[in-house]
CSV table of C-alpha atoms in Angstrom, one decimal:
chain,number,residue,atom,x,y,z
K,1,UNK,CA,-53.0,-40.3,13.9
K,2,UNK,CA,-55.1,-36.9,13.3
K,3,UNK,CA,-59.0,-36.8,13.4
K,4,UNK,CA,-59.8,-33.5,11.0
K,5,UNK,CA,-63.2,-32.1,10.9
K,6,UNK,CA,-63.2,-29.3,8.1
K,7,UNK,CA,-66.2,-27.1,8.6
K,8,UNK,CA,-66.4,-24.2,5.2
K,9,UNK,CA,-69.1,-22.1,6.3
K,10,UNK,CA,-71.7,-19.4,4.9
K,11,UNK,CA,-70.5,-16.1,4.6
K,12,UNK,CA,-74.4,-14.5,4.4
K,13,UNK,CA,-74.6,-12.9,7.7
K,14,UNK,CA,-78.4,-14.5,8.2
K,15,UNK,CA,-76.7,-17.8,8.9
K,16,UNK,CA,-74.1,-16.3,11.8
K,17,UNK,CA,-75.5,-17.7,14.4
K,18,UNK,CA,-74.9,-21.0,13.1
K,19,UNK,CA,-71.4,-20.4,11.7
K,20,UNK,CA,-70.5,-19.8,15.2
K,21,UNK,CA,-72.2,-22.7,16.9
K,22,UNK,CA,-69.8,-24.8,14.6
K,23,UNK,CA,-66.2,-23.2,16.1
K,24,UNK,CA,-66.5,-24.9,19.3
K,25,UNK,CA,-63.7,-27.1,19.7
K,26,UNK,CA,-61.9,-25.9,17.1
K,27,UNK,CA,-57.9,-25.8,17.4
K,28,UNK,CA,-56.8,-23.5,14.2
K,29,UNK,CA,-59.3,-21.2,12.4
K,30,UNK,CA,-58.0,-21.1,8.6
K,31,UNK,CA,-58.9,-17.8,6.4
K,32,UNK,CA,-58.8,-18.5,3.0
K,33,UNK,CA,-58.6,-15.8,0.1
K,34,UNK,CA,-58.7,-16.3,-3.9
K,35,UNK,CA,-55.1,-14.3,-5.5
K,36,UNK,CA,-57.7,-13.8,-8.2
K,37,UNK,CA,-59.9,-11.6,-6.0
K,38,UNK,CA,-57.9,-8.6,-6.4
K,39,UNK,CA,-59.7,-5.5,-4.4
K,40,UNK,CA,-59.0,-3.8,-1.1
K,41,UNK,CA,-62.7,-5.3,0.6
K,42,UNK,CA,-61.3,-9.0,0.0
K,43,UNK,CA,-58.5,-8.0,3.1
K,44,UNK,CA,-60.7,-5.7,4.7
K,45,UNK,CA,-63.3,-8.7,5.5
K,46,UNK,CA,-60.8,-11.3,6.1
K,47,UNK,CA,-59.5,-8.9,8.9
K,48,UNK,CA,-62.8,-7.3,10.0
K,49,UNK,CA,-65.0,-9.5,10.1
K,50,UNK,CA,-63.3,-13.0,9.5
K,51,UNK,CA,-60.2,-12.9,11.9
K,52,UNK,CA,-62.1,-10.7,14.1
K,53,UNK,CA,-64.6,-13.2,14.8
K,54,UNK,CA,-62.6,-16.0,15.6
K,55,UNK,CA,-60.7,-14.2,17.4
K,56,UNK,CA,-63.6,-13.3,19.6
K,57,UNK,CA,-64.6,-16.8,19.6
K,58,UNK,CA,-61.4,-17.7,21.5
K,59,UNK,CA,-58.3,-15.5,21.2
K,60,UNK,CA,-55.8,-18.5,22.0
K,61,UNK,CA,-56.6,-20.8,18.6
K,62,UNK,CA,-54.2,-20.3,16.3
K,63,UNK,CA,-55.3,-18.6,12.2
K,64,UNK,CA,-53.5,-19.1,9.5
K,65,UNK,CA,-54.0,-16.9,6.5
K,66,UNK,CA,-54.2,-19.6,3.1
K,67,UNK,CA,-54.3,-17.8,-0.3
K,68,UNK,CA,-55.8,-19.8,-3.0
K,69,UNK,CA,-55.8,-20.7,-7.0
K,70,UNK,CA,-52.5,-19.2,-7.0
K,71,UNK,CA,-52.2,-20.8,-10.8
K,72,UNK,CA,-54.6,-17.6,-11.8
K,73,UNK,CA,-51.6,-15.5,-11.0
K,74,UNK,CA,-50.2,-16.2,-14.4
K,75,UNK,CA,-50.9,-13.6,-17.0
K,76,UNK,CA,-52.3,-10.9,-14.9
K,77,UNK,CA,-51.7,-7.5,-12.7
K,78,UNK,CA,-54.5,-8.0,-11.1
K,79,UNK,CA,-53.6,-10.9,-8.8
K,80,UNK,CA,-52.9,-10.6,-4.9
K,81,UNK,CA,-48.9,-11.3,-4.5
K,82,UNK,CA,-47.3,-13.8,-2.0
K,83,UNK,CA,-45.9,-10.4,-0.5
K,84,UNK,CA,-48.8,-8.7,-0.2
K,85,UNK,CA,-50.4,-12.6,1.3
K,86,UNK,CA,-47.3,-12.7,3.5
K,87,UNK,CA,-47.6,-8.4,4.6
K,88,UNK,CA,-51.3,-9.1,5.9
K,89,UNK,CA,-50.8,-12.2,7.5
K,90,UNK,CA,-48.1,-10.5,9.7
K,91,UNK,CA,-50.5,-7.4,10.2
K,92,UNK,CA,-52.7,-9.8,12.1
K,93,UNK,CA,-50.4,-11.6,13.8
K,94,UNK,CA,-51.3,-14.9,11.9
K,95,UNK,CA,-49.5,-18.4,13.3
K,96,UNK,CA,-48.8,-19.0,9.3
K,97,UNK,CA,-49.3,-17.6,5.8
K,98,UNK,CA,-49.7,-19.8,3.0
K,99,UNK,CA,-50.2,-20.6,-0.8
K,100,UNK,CA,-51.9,-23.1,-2.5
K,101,UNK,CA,-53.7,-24.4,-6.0
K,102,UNK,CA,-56.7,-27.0,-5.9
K,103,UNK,CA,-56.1,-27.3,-9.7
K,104,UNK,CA,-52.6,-27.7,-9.8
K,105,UNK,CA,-52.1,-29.4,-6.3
K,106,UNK,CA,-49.5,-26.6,-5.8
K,107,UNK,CA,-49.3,-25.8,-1.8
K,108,UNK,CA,-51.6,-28.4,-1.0
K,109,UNK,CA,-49.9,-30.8,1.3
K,110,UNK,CA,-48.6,-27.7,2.4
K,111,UNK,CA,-51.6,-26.7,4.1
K,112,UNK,CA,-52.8,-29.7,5.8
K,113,UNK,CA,-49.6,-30.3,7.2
K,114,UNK,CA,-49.6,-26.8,8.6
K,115,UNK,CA,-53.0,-27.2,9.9
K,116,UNK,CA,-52.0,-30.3,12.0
């Protein structure tokens, strides 16, 4: 059996410091991104200031990149691609990269299992 303790937490920068007090202990860090989201600052803050901070947190816990409401893919340029997912995660040395869909369920399983 797996205790999980799932901590989402503020991105305004006034509430850092207590972000931070909630990674200790934590045993993967998990950076999530919406495929609907489609401009260049989306990546640039998931690497510069997201990964950057965990990673200064403690360099050894494992991230893994998880892109979201991948069902909003359909019908539009103006998506994030699983390539383009896949290219960053590897530019930042993530443990994992994956997909998922809260509305479909799509990936789901996929990402809890991945976390534990």
């Amino acid at each position: 059996p797996y205790a999980l303790t799932i901590s989402e937490t503020s991105s305004s920068r006034s509430l850092d410091p207590l972000r931070r007090s909630t990674y200790g202990g934590s045993n993967v860090f998990v950076l999530c991104f919406a495929v609907s989201d489609y401009r260049e600052e989306v990546m640039l803050e998931l690497k510069e200031r997201w990964f950057d901070e965990c990673r200064s947190f403690n360099p050894s816990v494992p991230v893994l990149v998880v892109a979201t409401k991948i069902d909003q893919r359909a019908g539009t340029t103006r998506a994030w691609t699983k390539s383009q997912g896949e290219a960053f995660a590897r530019s930042i040395r993530a443990a994992g990269y994956l997909e998922c869909s809260a509305a479909t369920g799509e990936g789901i399983e996929d990402v809890f299992q991945a976390i534990i």
